[in-house]
Every structure is written in structure tokens, then in C-alpha cells.
PDB file of C-alpha atoms in Angstrom:
ATOM      1  CA  LEU E   1      27.581   9.241  -7.530  1.00 40.00           C
ATOM      2  CA  ASN E   2      27.883  12.077  -5.068  1.00 45.00           C
ATOM      3  CA  LYS E   3      25.835  15.019  -3.910  1.00 46.00           C
ATOM      4  CA  ARG E   4      28.246  17.538  -5.429  1.00 49.00           C
ATOM      5  CA  ILE E   5      26.500  17.028  -8.762  1.00 49.00           C
ATOM      6  CA  SER E   6      24.151  19.863  -7.869  1.00 52.00           C
ATOM      7  CA  ASP E   7      22.183  19.872 -11.132  1.00 60.00           C
ATOM      8  CA  CYS E   8      20.967  16.340 -10.534  1.00 63.00           C
ATOM      9  CA  TYR E   9      20.717  16.170  -6.765  1.00 65.00           C
ATOM     10  CA  ILE E  10      17.104  16.056  -5.572  1.00 66.00           C
ATOM     11  CA  PRO E  11      16.793  17.190  -1.945  1.00 66.00           C
ATOM     12  CA  GLN E  12      14.373  15.480   0.391  1.00 66.00           C
ATOM     13  CA  GLU E  13      11.942  18.384   0.513  1.00 71.00           C
ATOM     14  CA  THR E  14      11.465  18.092  -3.260  1.00 71.00           C
ATOM     15  CA  TYR E  15      10.368  14.469  -3.369  1.00 74.00           C
ATOM     16  CA  GLN E  16       9.030  13.704   0.107  1.00 78.00           C
ATOM     17  CA  ASN E  17       5.438  14.714  -0.710  1.00 85.00           C
ATOM     18  CA  ASP E  18       5.450  12.568  -3.855  1.00 87.00           C
ATOM     19  CA  MET E  19       6.787   9.602  -1.897  1.00 84.00           C
ATOM     20  CA  LEU E  20       4.106   9.976   0.758  1.00 86.00           C
ATOM     21  CA  GLU E  21       1.403  10.444  -1.874  1.00 92.00           C
ATOM     22  CA  ALA E  22       2.500   7.317  -3.788  1.00 92.00           C
ATOM     23  CA  PHE E  23       2.747   5.275  -0.594  1.00 89.00           C
ATOM     24  CA  ASN E  24      -0.759   6.333   0.483  1.00 91.00           C
ATOM     25  CA  PHE E  25      -2.110   5.531  -3.006  1.00 95.00           C
ATOM     26  CA  MET E  26      -0.770   1.975  -2.759  1.00 93.00           C
ATOM     27  CA  CYS E  27      -2.028   1.532   0.819  1.00 91.00           C
ATOM     28  CA  GLY E  28      -5.523   2.571  -0.244  1.00 93.00           C
ATOM     29  CA  ARG E  29      -5.647  -0.145  -2.911  1.00 94.00           C
ATOM     30  CA  PHE E  30      -3.530  -2.964  -1.505  1.00 92.00           C
ATOM     31  CA  GLY E  31      -3.502  -2.462   2.255  1.00 89.00           C
ATOM     32  CA  PRO E  32      -0.309  -2.188   4.315  1.00 83.00           C
ATOM     33  CA  PRO E  33       2.930  -3.599   2.837  1.00 81.00           C
ATOM     34  CA  GLN E  34       3.564  -7.244   3.600  1.00 72.00           C
ATOM     35  CA  GLY E  35       6.569  -7.212   5.839  1.00 62.00           C
ATOM     36  CA  ALA E  36       9.595  -6.826   3.588  1.00 54.00           C
ATOM     37  CA  PHE E  37      10.707  -3.807   1.609  1.00 56.00           C
ATOM     38  CA  GLN E  38      12.851  -3.762  -1.490  1.00 55.00           C
ATOM     39  CA  VAL E  39      15.437  -1.034  -1.028  1.00 52.00           C
ATOM     40  CA  PHE E  40      17.263   0.814  -3.778  1.00 51.00           C
ATOM     41  CA  VAL E  41      19.011   4.112  -3.208  1.00 47.00           C
ATOM     42  CA  SER E  42      21.795   6.284  -4.555  1.00 47.00           C
ATOM     43  CA  PRO E  43      24.050   7.513  -3.138  1.00 50.00           C
ATOM     44  CA  HIS E  44      24.569   4.514  -0.873  1.00 49.00           C
ATOM     45  CA  GLY E  45      23.207   4.894   2.631  1.00 50.00           C
ATOM     46  CA  SER E  46      21.103   7.994   2.053  1.00 52.00           C
ATOM     47  CA  LYS E  47      17.768   7.659   3.830  1.00 49.00           C
ATOM     48  CA  THR E  48      14.616   9.235   2.454  1.00 45.00           C
ATOM     49  CA  MET E  49      11.743   7.797   4.486  1.00 46.00           C
ATOM     50  CA  PRO E  50      13.231   5.571   7.221  1.00 42.00           C
ATOM     51  CA  GLY E  51      11.126   2.485   7.798  1.00 48.00           C
ATOM     52  CA  LEU E  52       9.140   2.878   4.594  1.00 54.00           C
ATOM     53  CA  MET E  53      11.166   3.140   1.427  1.00 67.00           C
ATOM     54  CA  GLU E  54      14.179   4.693  -0.215  1.00 65.00           C
ATOM     55  CA  ALA E  55      14.565   6.174  -3.667  1.00 66.00           C
ATOM     56  CA  PRO E  56      17.329   7.607  -5.873  1.00 62.00           C
ATOM     57  CA  GLN E  57      18.463  11.106  -5.021  1.00 60.00           C
ATOM     58  CA  ILE E  58      20.697  11.624  -8.033  1.00 55.00           C
ATOM     59  CA  VAL E  59      18.487  11.362 -11.072  1.00 57.00           C
ATOM     60  CA  CYS E  60      17.430  14.209 -13.360  1.00 59.00           C
ATOM     61  CA  VAL E  61      13.830  13.134 -13.780  1.00 57.00           C
ATOM     62  CA  ASN E  62      12.372  16.629 -13.498  1.00 52.00           C
ATOM     63  CA  ALA E  63      14.348  18.020 -16.398  1.00 53.00           C
ATOM     64  CA  GLY E  64      13.510  18.114 -20.099  1.00 57.00           C
ATOM     65  CA  GLN E  65      11.448  15.402 -21.682  1.00 63.00           C
ATOM     66  CA  MET E  66      10.872  13.469 -18.444  1.00 72.00           C
ATOM     67  CA  GLU E  67       8.271  16.051 -17.440  1.00 78.00           C
ATOM     68  CA  ALA E  68       5.906  14.616 -20.054  1.00 80.00           C
ATOM     69  CA  TYR E  69       6.179  11.193 -18.391  1.00 85.00           C
ATOM     70  CA  GLY E  70       5.563  12.296 -14.821  1.00 86.00           C
ATOM     71  CA  GLY E  71       8.858  13.755 -13.620  1.00 81.00           C
ATOM     72  CA  PHE E  72       9.908  12.541 -10.189  1.00 80.00           C
ATOM     73  CA  LYS E  73       6.502  10.964  -9.612  1.00 87.00           C
ATOM     74  CA  THR E  74       7.680   8.144 -11.889  1.00 86.00           C
ATOM     75  CA  VAL E  75      10.424   7.323  -9.385  1.00 83.00           C
ATOM     76  CA  ALA E  76       8.155   7.765  -6.361  1.00 86.00           C
ATOM     77  CA  GLY E  77       5.462   5.540  -7.854  1.00 91.00           C
ATOM     78  CA  LEU E  78       7.875   2.709  -8.664  1.00 89.00           C
ATOM     79  CA  ALA E  79       9.567   2.931  -5.266  1.00 86.00           C
ATOM     80  CA  ALA E  80       6.176   2.647  -3.589  1.00 88.00           C
ATOM     81  CA  ALA E  81       4.890  -0.139  -5.851  1.00 91.00           C
ATOM     82  CA  LYS E  82       7.907  -2.324  -5.045  1.00 88.00           C
ATOM     83  CA  GLN E  83       6.912  -2.417  -1.388  1.00 87.00           C
ATOM     84  CA  TRP E  84       3.939  -4.569  -2.448  1.00 89.00           C
ATOM     85  CA  PHE E  85       5.126  -6.153  -5.710  1.00 90.00           C
ATOM     86  CA  GLY E  86       8.895  -6.170  -5.421  1.00 84.00           C
ATOM     87  CA  ALA E  87      11.288  -8.553  -3.716  1.00 80.00           C
ATOM     88  CA  LEU E  88       8.515 -10.736  -2.270  1.00 79.00           C
ATOM     89  CA  LEU E  89       7.397 -11.944  -5.708  1.00 86.00           C
ATOM     90  CA  GLN E  90       9.201 -15.214  -6.415  1.00 88.00           C
ATOM     91  CA  PRO E  91       9.093 -16.545 -10.008  1.00 92.00           C
ATOM     92  CA  ALA E  92       9.466 -20.312 -10.037  1.00 94.00           C
ATOM     93  CA  THR E  93      11.756 -20.118 -13.090  1.00 94.00           C
ATOM     94  CA  ASP E  94      13.097 -17.420 -15.365  1.00 92.00           C
ATOM     95  CA  ARG E  95      10.026 -17.930 -17.568  1.00 94.00           C
ATOM     96  CA  GLU E  96       7.975 -15.953 -15.038  1.00 94.00           C
ATOM     97  CA  PHE E  97      10.349 -12.986 -14.801  1.00 91.00           C
ATOM     98  CA  TRP E  98       8.091 -10.925 -17.052  1.00 93.00           C
ATOM     99  CA  LEU E  99       5.469 -10.610 -14.307  1.00 94.00           C
ATOM    100  CA  ALA E 100       7.947  -9.847 -11.521  1.00 91.00           C
ATOM    101  CA  GLU E 101       9.469  -7.086 -13.664  1.00 92.00           C
ATOM    102  CA  ALA E 102       6.290  -5.667 -15.196  1.00 95.00           C
ATOM    103  CA  LEU E 103       3.897  -5.746 -12.240  1.00 95.00           C
ATOM    104  CA  PRO E 104       5.475  -3.011 -10.052  1.00 94.00           C
ATOM    105  CA  GLN E 105       5.968  -0.859 -13.132  1.00 95.00           C
ATOM    106  CA  TYR E 106       2.318  -1.105 -14.167  1.00 97.00           C
ATOM    107  CA  VAL E 107       1.118  -0.431 -10.628  1.00 97.00           C
ATOM    108  CA  SER E 108       3.320   2.682 -10.611  1.00 95.00           C
ATOM    109  CA  LEU E 109       1.584   3.825 -13.801  1.00 96.00           C
ATOM    110  CA  LEU E 110      -1.782   3.476 -12.040  1.00 97.00           C
ATOM    111  CA  TYR E 111      -0.467   6.040  -9.552  1.00 96.00           C
ATOM    112  CA  LEU E 112       0.531   8.349 -12.416  1.00 95.00           C
ATOM    113  CA  GLU E 113      -2.895   7.933 -14.000  1.00 96.00           C
ATOM    114  CA  LYS E 114      -4.556   8.962 -10.750  1.00 95.00           C
ATOM    115  CA  THR E 115      -2.353  11.980 -10.112  1.00 93.00           C
ATOM    116  CA  LEU E 116      -1.318  13.234 -13.560  1.00 91.00           C
ATOM    117  CA  GLY E 117      -3.846  11.785 -16.008  1.00 87.00           C
ATOM    118  CA  SER E 118      -2.484  11.942 -19.527  1.00 82.00           C
ATOM    119  CA  THR E 119       1.072  10.958 -18.541  1.00 91.00           C
ATOM    120  CA  PHE E 120      -0.264   7.426 -18.105  1.00 94.00           C
ATOM    121  CA  TYR E 121      -0.900   7.121 -21.841  1.00 93.00           C
ATOM    122  CA  ALA E 122       2.371   8.851 -22.707  1.00 92.00           C
ATOM    123  CA  ASN E 123       4.190   6.117 -20.787  1.00 93.00           C
ATOM    124  CA  LEU E 124       2.108   3.395 -22.464  1.00 95.00           C
ATOM    125  CA  ALA E 125       2.923   4.797 -25.905  1.00 94.00           C
ATOM    126  CA  THR E 126       6.657   4.951 -25.165  1.00 92.00           C
ATOM    127  CA  ARG E 127       6.680   1.376 -23.908  1.00 93.00           C
ATOM    128  CA  LYS E 128       4.752   0.225 -26.957  1.00 93.00           C
ATOM    129  CA  ASP E 129       7.342   1.831 -29.239  1.00 91.00           C
ATOM    130  CA  SER E 130      10.164   0.101 -27.349  1.00 88.00           C
ATOM    131  CA  VAL E 131       8.427  -3.282 -27.632  1.00 87.00           C
ATOM    132  CA  MET E 132       7.936  -2.889 -31.374  1.00 84.00           C
ATOM    133  CA  LEU E 133      11.584  -1.857 -31.839  1.00 83.00           C
ATOM    134  CA  GLN E 134      12.958  -4.764 -29.813  1.00 77.00           C
ATOM    135  CA  ASP E 135      10.581  -7.109 -31.607  1.00 72.00           C
ATOM    136  CA  ARG E 136      12.186  -6.206 -34.934  1.00 72.00           C
ATOM    137  CA  ILE E 137      15.632  -6.866 -33.461  1.00 72.00           C
ATOM    138  CA  TYR E 138      14.875 -10.094 -31.598  1.00 65.00           C
ATOM    139  CA  LYS E 139      12.492 -11.601 -34.152  1.00 67.00           C
ATOM    140  CA  GLN E 140       9.278 -12.048 -32.172  1.00 69.00           C
ATOM    141  CA  MET E 141      10.719 -13.943 -29.220  1.00 81.00           C
ATOM    142  CA  PRO E 142       7.869 -14.719 -26.782  1.00 88.00           C
ATOM    143  CA  LEU E 143       7.834 -13.599 -23.154  1.00 90.00           C
ATOM    144  CA  ALA E 144       7.772 -17.225 -22.018  1.00 91.00           C
ATOM    145  CA  ALA E 145      11.342 -17.548 -23.316  1.00 90.00           C
ATOM    146  CA  GLY E 146      12.348 -16.044 -19.985  1.00 89.00           C
ATOM    147  CA  LEU E 147      15.814 -14.530 -19.644  1.00 87.00           C
ATOM    148  CA  ARG E 148      16.519 -15.238 -23.319  1.00 87.00           C
ATOM    149  CA  CYS E 149      13.932 -12.546 -24.021  1.00 85.00           C
ATOM    150  CA  HIS E 150      15.311  -8.989 -23.913  1.00 82.00           C
ATOM    151  CA  GLU E 151      14.553  -7.215 -20.623  1.00 83.00           C
ATOM    152  CA  THR E 152      12.814  -4.380 -22.507  1.00 83.00           C
ATOM    153  CA  ILE E 153      10.302  -6.833 -23.948  1.00 86.00           C
ATOM    154  CA  ARG E 154       9.921  -8.614 -20.606  1.00 88.00           C
ATOM    155  CA  SER E 155       9.040  -5.464 -18.706  1.00 89.00           C
ATOM    156  CA  ASN E 156       7.233  -3.474 -21.389  1.00 93.00           C
ATOM    157  CA  LYS E 157       5.287  -6.214 -23.140  1.00 94.00           C
ATOM    158  CA  GLY E 158       4.567  -7.681 -19.727  1.00 94.00           C
ATOM    159  CA  LEU E 159       3.240  -4.294 -18.654  1.00 96.00           C
ATOM    160  CA  TRP E 160       1.001  -4.185 -21.723  1.00 97.00           C
ATOM    161  CA  ILE E 161      -0.359  -7.664 -20.940  1.00 97.00           C
ATOM    162  CA  LEU E 162      -1.420  -6.349 -17.539  1.00 98.00           C
ATOM    163  CA  HIS E 163      -2.992  -3.310 -19.186  1.00 98.00           C
ATOM    164  CA  MET E 164      -4.966  -5.506 -21.591  1.00 98.00           C
ATOM    165  CA  LEU E 165      -6.154  -7.696 -18.715  1.00 98.00           C
ATOM    166  CA  ARG E 166      -7.234  -4.585 -16.849  1.00 98.00           C
ATOM    167  CA  ASN E 167      -9.371  -3.474 -19.780  1.00 98.00           C
ATOM    168  CA  MET E 168     -10.849  -6.941 -20.174  1.00 98.00           C
ATOM    169  CA  MET E 169     -11.891  -6.862 -16.497  1.00 98.00           C
ATOM    170  CA  ARG E 170     -13.016  -3.233 -16.447  1.00 97.00           C
ATOM    171  CA  ASP E 171     -16.692  -2.448 -15.770  1.00 97.00           C
ATOM    172  CA  LEU E 172     -17.412  -0.192 -18.728  1.00 96.00           C
ATOM    173  CA  ASN E 173     -20.636   1.164 -17.248  1.00 93.00           C
ATOM    174  CA  SER E 174     -19.057   2.452 -14.051  1.00 93.00           C
ATOM    175  CA  ASN E 175     -15.468   2.647 -15.371  1.00 92.00           C
ATOM    176  CA  SER E 176     -14.463   0.589 -12.332  1.00 95.00           C
ATOM    177  CA  ASP E 177     -11.243  -1.421 -11.941  1.00 97.00           C
ATOM    178  CA  ARG E 178     -12.574  -3.323  -8.932  1.00 96.00           C
ATOM    179  CA  THR E 179     -12.094  -6.785 -10.491  1.00 97.00           C
ATOM    180  CA  PHE E 180      -8.568  -6.040 -11.725  1.00 98.00           C
ATOM    181  CA  LEU E 181      -7.515  -4.690  -8.333  1.00 97.00           C
ATOM    182  CA  LYS E 182      -8.914  -7.825  -6.687  1.00 97.00           C
ATOM    183  CA  PHE E 183      -6.768  -9.855  -9.070  1.00 97.00           C
ATOM    184  CA  LEU E 184      -3.647  -7.859  -8.115  1.00 97.00           C
ATOM    185  CA  ARG E 185      -4.393  -8.294  -4.417  1.00 95.00           C
ATOM    186  CA  SER E 186      -4.749 -12.044  -5.016  1.00 95.00           C
ATOM    187  CA  VAL E 187      -1.331 -12.143  -6.689  1.00 95.00           C
ATOM    188  CA  MET E 188       0.141 -10.350  -3.691  1.00 91.00           C
ATOM    189  CA  ALA E 189      -1.625 -12.569  -1.142  1.00 90.00           C
ATOM    190  CA  GLN E 190      -0.931 -15.919  -2.814  1.00 91.00           C
ATOM    191  CA  TYR E 191       2.529 -15.425  -4.278  1.00 90.00           C
ATOM    192  CA  SER E 192       4.382 -13.236  -1.812  1.00 81.00           C
ATOM    193  CA  ALA E 193       7.445 -15.260  -0.829  1.00 75.00           C
ATOM    194  CA  LYS E 194       5.950 -18.313  -2.573  1.00 86.00           C
ATOM    195  CA  PRO E 195       7.111 -19.444  -6.026  1.00 93.00           C
ATOM    196  CA  PHE E 196       4.601 -19.052  -8.854  1.00 95.00           C
ATOM    197  CA  THR E 197       4.518 -20.387 -12.398  1.00 96.00           C
ATOM    198  CA  ASN E 198       2.930 -19.012 -15.533  1.00 96.00           C
ATOM    199  CA  ALA E 199       0.286 -21.716 -15.171  1.00 96.00           C
ATOM    200  CA  ASP E 200      -0.531 -20.376 -11.694  1.00 96.00           C
ATOM    201  CA  ILE E 201      -0.997 -16.855 -13.049  1.00 96.00           C
ATOM    202  CA  ILE E 202      -3.144 -18.036 -15.967  1.00 97.00           C
ATOM    203  CA  GLN E 203      -5.372 -19.970 -13.588  1.00 97.00           C
ATOM    204  CA  LEU E 204      -5.689 -17.047 -11.148  1.00 97.00           C
ATOM    205  CA  THR E 205      -6.384 -14.556 -13.922  1.00 98.00           C
ATOM    206  CA  SER E 206      -9.050 -16.804 -15.449  1.00 97.00           C
ATOM    207  CA  LYS E 207     -10.716 -17.144 -12.044  1.00 97.00           C
ATOM    208  CA  HIS E 208     -11.087 -13.367 -11.690  1.00 98.00           C
ATOM    209  CA  TYR E 209     -12.045 -12.859 -15.331  1.00 97.00           C
ATOM    210  CA  GLY E 210     -14.771 -15.481 -15.082  1.00 96.00           C
ATOM    211  CA  GLU E 211     -13.733 -17.708 -17.977  1.00 96.00           C
ATOM    212  CA  SER E 212     -10.665 -19.375 -19.404  1.00 96.00           C
ATOM    213  CA  LEU E 213      -7.923 -17.068 -20.635  1.00 97.00           C
ATOM    214  CA  ASP E 214      -5.838 -19.837 -22.185  1.00 95.00           C
ATOM    215  CA  ALA E 215      -6.277 -18.353 -25.678  1.00 94.00           C
ATOM    216  CA  PHE E 216      -5.232 -14.887 -24.462  1.00 96.00           C
ATOM    217  CA  PHE E 217      -2.007 -16.124 -22.884  1.00 96.00           C
ATOM    218  CA  HIS E 218      -1.343 -18.490 -25.770  1.00 94.00           C
ATOM    219  CA  TYR E 219      -1.125 -15.470 -28.039  1.00 93.00           C
ATOM    220  CA  TRP E 220       0.411 -12.808 -25.795  1.00 94.00           C
ATOM    221  CA  LEU E 221       2.702 -14.860 -23.529  1.00 95.00           C
ATOM    222  CA  TYR E 222       3.683 -17.795 -25.713  1.00 92.00           C
ATOM    223  CA  GLY E 223       3.460 -15.978 -29.047  1.00 87.00           C
ATOM    224  CA  GLY E 224       5.583 -13.176 -30.415  1.00 81.00           C
ATOM    225  CA  ARG E 225       3.436 -11.262 -32.895  1.00 82.00           C
ATOM    226  CA  TYR E 226       1.455  -8.044 -32.598  1.00 87.00           C
ATOM    227  CA  PRO E 227      -1.794  -7.416 -34.483  1.00 93.00           C
ATOM    228  CA  GLU E 228      -2.430  -4.647 -36.942  1.00 94.00           C
ATOM    229  CA  PHE E 229      -6.039  -3.529 -37.341  1.00 97.00           C
ATOM    230  CA  ASP E 230      -7.531  -1.792 -40.364  1.00 97.00           C
ATOM    231  CA  THR E 231     -10.947  -0.560 -39.215  1.00 97.00           C
ATOM    232  CA  ARG E 232     -13.707   0.983 -41.321  1.00 97.00           C
ATOM    233  CA  TYR E 233     -17.019   2.231 -39.996  1.00 97.00           C
ATOM    234  CA  ALA E 234     -20.135   3.954 -41.274  1.00 97.00           C
ATOM    235  CA  ILE E 235     -22.975   5.670 -39.400  1.00 96.00           C
ATOM    236  CA  LYS E 236     -26.424   4.847 -40.786  1.00 95.00           C
ATOM    237  CA  GLN E 237     -29.892   5.945 -39.763  1.00 95.00           C
ATOM    238  CA  GLU E 238     -32.696   3.404 -39.517  1.00 94.00           C
ATOM    239  CA  ASP E 239     -36.288   3.568 -38.284  1.00 92.00           C
ATOM    240  CA  ASP E 240     -35.388   3.013 -34.617  1.00 93.00           C
ATOM    241  CA  GLY E 241     -32.251   5.199 -34.491  1.00 94.00           C
ATOM    242  CA  TYR E 242     -28.648   5.400 -35.628  1.00 96.00           C
ATOM    243  CA  TYR E 243     -26.317   2.444 -36.037  1.00 97.00           C
ATOM    244  CA  ALA E 244     -22.555   2.078 -36.490  1.00 97.00           C
ATOM    245  CA  GLU E 245     -21.506  -0.648 -38.906  1.00 97.00           C
ATOM    246  CA  VAL E 246     -17.896  -1.657 -38.295  1.00 97.00           C
ATOM    247  CA  THR E 247     -15.532  -3.901 -40.258  1.00 98.00           C
ATOM    248  CA  VAL E 248     -12.140  -4.882 -38.835  1.00 98.00           C
ATOM    249  CA  THR E 249      -9.394  -6.512 -40.876  1.00 97.00           C
ATOM    250  CA  ALA E 250      -6.723  -8.001 -38.618  1.00 96.00           C
ATOM    251  CA  LYS E 251      -3.236  -8.528 -39.991  1.00 93.00           C
ATOM    252  CA  LYS E 252      -0.279 -10.456 -38.530  1.00 89.00           C
ATOM    253  CA  VAL E 253      -2.672 -12.842 -36.779  1.00 90.00           C
ATOM    254  CA  GLY E 254      -4.139 -16.235 -37.544  1.00 87.00           C
ATOM    255  CA  ASN E 255      -7.742 -17.364 -37.888  1.00 89.00           C
ATOM    256  CA  ASP E 256      -7.652 -18.512 -34.260  1.00 89.00           C
ATOM    257  CA  PHE E 257      -7.019 -14.992 -32.932  1.00 93.00           C
ATOM    258  CA  VAL E 258      -9.699 -13.922 -30.417  1.00 94.00           C
ATOM    259  CA  MET E 259      -9.563 -10.683 -28.451  1.00 96.00           C
ATOM    260  CA  PRO E 260     -12.125  -8.222 -27.047  1.00 97.00           C
ATOM    261  CA  VAL E 261     -11.664  -4.595 -28.046  1.00 97.00           C
ATOM    262  CA  VAL E 262     -13.214  -1.580 -26.342  1.00 98.00           C
ATOM    263  CA  MET E 263     -15.182   0.706 -28.652  1.00 98.00           C
ATOM    264  CA  GLY E 264     -16.034   4.293 -27.771  1.00 97.00           C
ATOM    265  CA  ILE E 265     -19.205   5.915 -29.115  1.00 97.00           C
ATOM    266  CA  VAL E 266     -19.022   9.706 -28.911  1.00 96.00           C
ATOM    267  CA  ASP E 267     -22.201  11.790 -29.225  1.00 95.00           C
ATOM    268  CA  GLN E 268     -22.570  15.288 -30.647  1.00 94.00           C
ATOM    269  CA  ASP E 269     -21.866  16.849 -27.218  1.00 94.00           C
ATOM    270  CA  GLY E 270     -18.611  14.952 -26.809  1.00 93.00           C
ATOM    271  CA  ASN E 271     -19.955  12.453 -24.278  1.00 94.00           C
ATOM    272  CA  ALA E 272     -18.791   8.872 -24.695  1.00 95.00           C
ATOM    273  CA  THR E 273     -20.222   5.455 -23.954  1.00 95.00           C
ATOM    274  CA  PHE E 274     -18.301   2.226 -24.284  1.00 97.00           C
ATOM    275  CA  GLN E 275     -18.890  -1.289 -25.573  1.00 96.00           C
ATOM    276  CA  ARG E 276     -16.786  -4.418 -25.960  1.00 97.00           C
ATOM    277  CA  GLN E 277     -16.714  -6.180 -29.277  1.00 97.00           C
ATOM    278  CA  MET E 278     -14.936  -9.438 -30.024  1.00 97.00           C
ATOM    279  CA  ILE E 279     -12.312  -9.591 -32.758  1.00 97.00           C
ATOM    280  CA  ASN E 280     -12.366 -13.078 -34.286  1.00 95.00           C
ATOM    281  CA  GLY E 281      -9.696 -14.107 -36.758  1.00 93.00           C
ATOM    282  CA  THR E 282      -8.679 -11.926 -39.663  1.00 95.00           C
ATOM    283  CA  ASN E 283     -12.057 -10.450 -40.589  1.00 96.00           C
ATOM    284  CA  THR E 284     -14.724  -9.252 -38.171  1.00 97.00           C
ATOM    285  CA  SER E 285     -17.899  -7.252 -38.746  1.00 97.00           C
ATOM    286  CA  PHE E 286     -20.359  -6.012 -36.142  1.00 97.00           C
ATOM    287  CA  LYS E 287     -23.154  -3.507 -35.731  1.00 97.00           C
ATOM    288  CA  MET E 288     -23.617  -1.189 -32.741  1.00 96.00           C
ATOM    289  CA  GLY E 289     -26.813   0.617 -31.810  1.00 94.00           C
ATOM    290  CA  PRO E 290     -29.443   1.839 -31.923  1.00 95.00           C
ATOM    291  CA  PHE E 291     -28.409   5.297 -30.702  1.00 95.00           C
ATOM    292  CA  THR E 292     -31.027   8.025 -30.258  1.00 93.00           C
ATOM    293  CA  GLY E 293     -28.704  10.668 -31.696  1.00 94.00           C
ATOM    294  CA  GLU E 294     -26.157  10.472 -34.471  1.00 96.00           C
ATOM    295  CA  PRO E 295     -22.683   9.664 -33.063  1.00 96.00           C
ATOM    296  CA  SER E 296     -20.047  12.225 -33.935  1.00 95.00           C
ATOM    297  CA  LYS E 297     -17.374   9.514 -34.149  1.00 94.00           C
ATOM    298  CA  ILE E 298     -16.510   5.951 -33.264  1.00 96.00           C
ATOM    299  CA  VAL E 299     -13.259   5.262 -31.383  1.00 97.00           C
ATOM    300  CA  PHE E 300     -11.657   1.897 -32.061  1.00 97.00           C
ATOM    301  CA  ASN E 301      -9.451   0.464 -29.303  1.00 97.00           C
ATOM    302  CA  GLU E 302     -10.548   2.935 -26.624  1.00 96.00           C
ATOM    303  CA  PHE E 303      -8.262   3.051 -23.546  1.00 96.00           C
ATOM    304  CA  ASN E 304      -5.613   1.373 -25.753  1.00 96.00           C
ATOM    305  CA  SER E 305      -7.263  -1.898 -24.812  1.00 96.00           C
ATOM    306  CA  ILE E 306      -5.067  -3.952 -27.212  1.00 97.00           C
ATOM    307  CA  LEU E 307      -1.342  -3.701 -27.949  1.00 96.00           C
ATOM    308  CA  SER E 308      -1.635  -3.122 -31.678  1.00 95.00           C
ATOM    309  CA  ASP E 309      -1.161  -0.777 -34.601  1.00 93.00           C
ATOM    310  CA  ASP E 310      -4.535   0.737 -35.540  1.00 95.00           C
ATOM    311  CA  TYR E 311      -5.767   2.396 -38.712  1.00 96.00           C
ATOM    312  CA  VAL E 312      -9.308   3.761 -38.578  1.00 96.00           C
ATOM    313  CA  LYS E 313     -11.354   5.362 -41.337  1.00 95.00           C
ATOM    314  CA  LYS E 314     -14.953   6.564 -41.488  1.00 94.00           C
ATOM    315  CA  ASP E 315     -16.701   5.673 -44.742  1.00 91.00           C
TER     316      ASP E 315
END
């Protein structure tokens, strides 16, 4: 690595604003960094923001297809996130590596969501594809297998677990992530420089969620399968308004599968409201409404609230 590779060298004036923006984003949500910084830089010894953080200078993130995923902001966001959720996180064993690897990456995507919008979902989709590919190769090895589990599954499936938890904690009326951010701050406060186990994280997550999440982690952390949903819905008018009747057939899951899914109800003007519905086992039916006007469509798995393959049809 050297700066003579002019096509890939990113000068300080190009990325400094992104680094400052990402750092300020993290400070606004998690407060000041807690004492120690994780440093990674290339070429060796090149300073970007002395006293705050360092980031790669030789990386062609602004060229070609990387633009669709956030360009250099992807590097800036991860560099900033690791000041809060990097070297200070101490997994008790290798079975907790998934959280240490996935947490700074998901927090960096929150920065992308705030600044670039749609690139957030482009990154989610790419990580989903990588999880599904590695799953076919490694035969549904669970995250709790630790270092025996491929690093792509550890980081990307781990990231998706955090995304699902976020949507389970989200206030759908105000679209607020207040509860999820409180959970992340609790992780930082309780497990910075202190070993944590999966049991610790399950207990802390359940506390913020308000009820036990043992079943959630049993499936997503200790299991290795991914659901496939075949969803059918019909809009019907009754005396007191319009209703949506929805039937969900879940494949690749057992009868003990339980998971909330976010449903979007879009009116004729394109405005959306949101509801949670519980998926129970392999066959679930529910009715939503009444709505004063006829919905133009129903969106299953809004916000990509579940890591799954979805097939939706209006009857």
C-alpha cells in the first residue's frame, strides 16, 4: 500500500467532512466515546483525525458499484461506530463474536440511513444475499457455533438479528427507535471492557423489549434456518369500512415458530400506516381494519422486519 496508487488514494479533504458527520451522528445518539479508540489505517501511520479516529486512505469506495451502497460514507460510518462498539466490547467466548462483529456494522448502517436513505436497504439486501449463499455452503450452522461459523454469517446474520430487534422495539405510531437506542446504550454501558455472554444479551434485550425473547434467540441465534413466507390478502368492504384479510403460509419453520411482522397499509393517496401481526407456526390468518377508505395495497414485511424470503399476492 502506498500513496502512489493515485486512482485509489483518497485525500483528507475528500473524506474529512464524512468522518466528522459520522462522528457527530454517533455522539448525538450514544454520547462521547468511552475512553478507548479502535484504530485501523492504511497506509501505516497516516493520521486522518488525530485524537478521534483513523480510516483507510487507499480504498476505492467511491468508484463503480460502491456508490449504490454509500461510497466513502460506508467507511466513515464504520470507523466512527467502532469508537463506541469496537475494541471495548469483550465477548466472554467465541460464541458471542457475532455481536462484537455485527454491532458496529449495524450502527454504521444507521448513519447511512440517516444521511443517504435508500442505501440502508441496499446494504441490508446485499447482506441478506450473502447470508443465504453461505447458508447453502455451511449447511445452516447457527451463530452460537462461534468461530466455527463463517465470518460472513457471523457479521451479516448478526446484523440482521439487530435489525429485527430494532423493528420489534420500534414505535410504529411515531416511527421512533428510542427503545432500541436505549438498548444499544445499555450494551455499551454494561459491557464495555467487561465480558458478556449470549445469556447476558438475551436478558438485556428482553428487559428493553418488555417480555422474554427466549423464543426469538432460540430460533435466530441457536437455529440455522430462514423462513419463507407465502402471503395472500384480499380487500373486502363491510358495513363499517374496509378490511384486509391476510393468510400467511410459513415454510422452513416448525409449529413453534413465533415472530412479529410489520404490515404496511397504503391508502389511495400513497400514505401508509403500520401494524404488527404475529406469525404463529406454519399457517397464520388475521384480519386488519376497519379502514375508512379502500387500501391501495398491503405491504407484508414492511421495513424488512424479518430476515426471510417473501412472496405476496393479492387475491
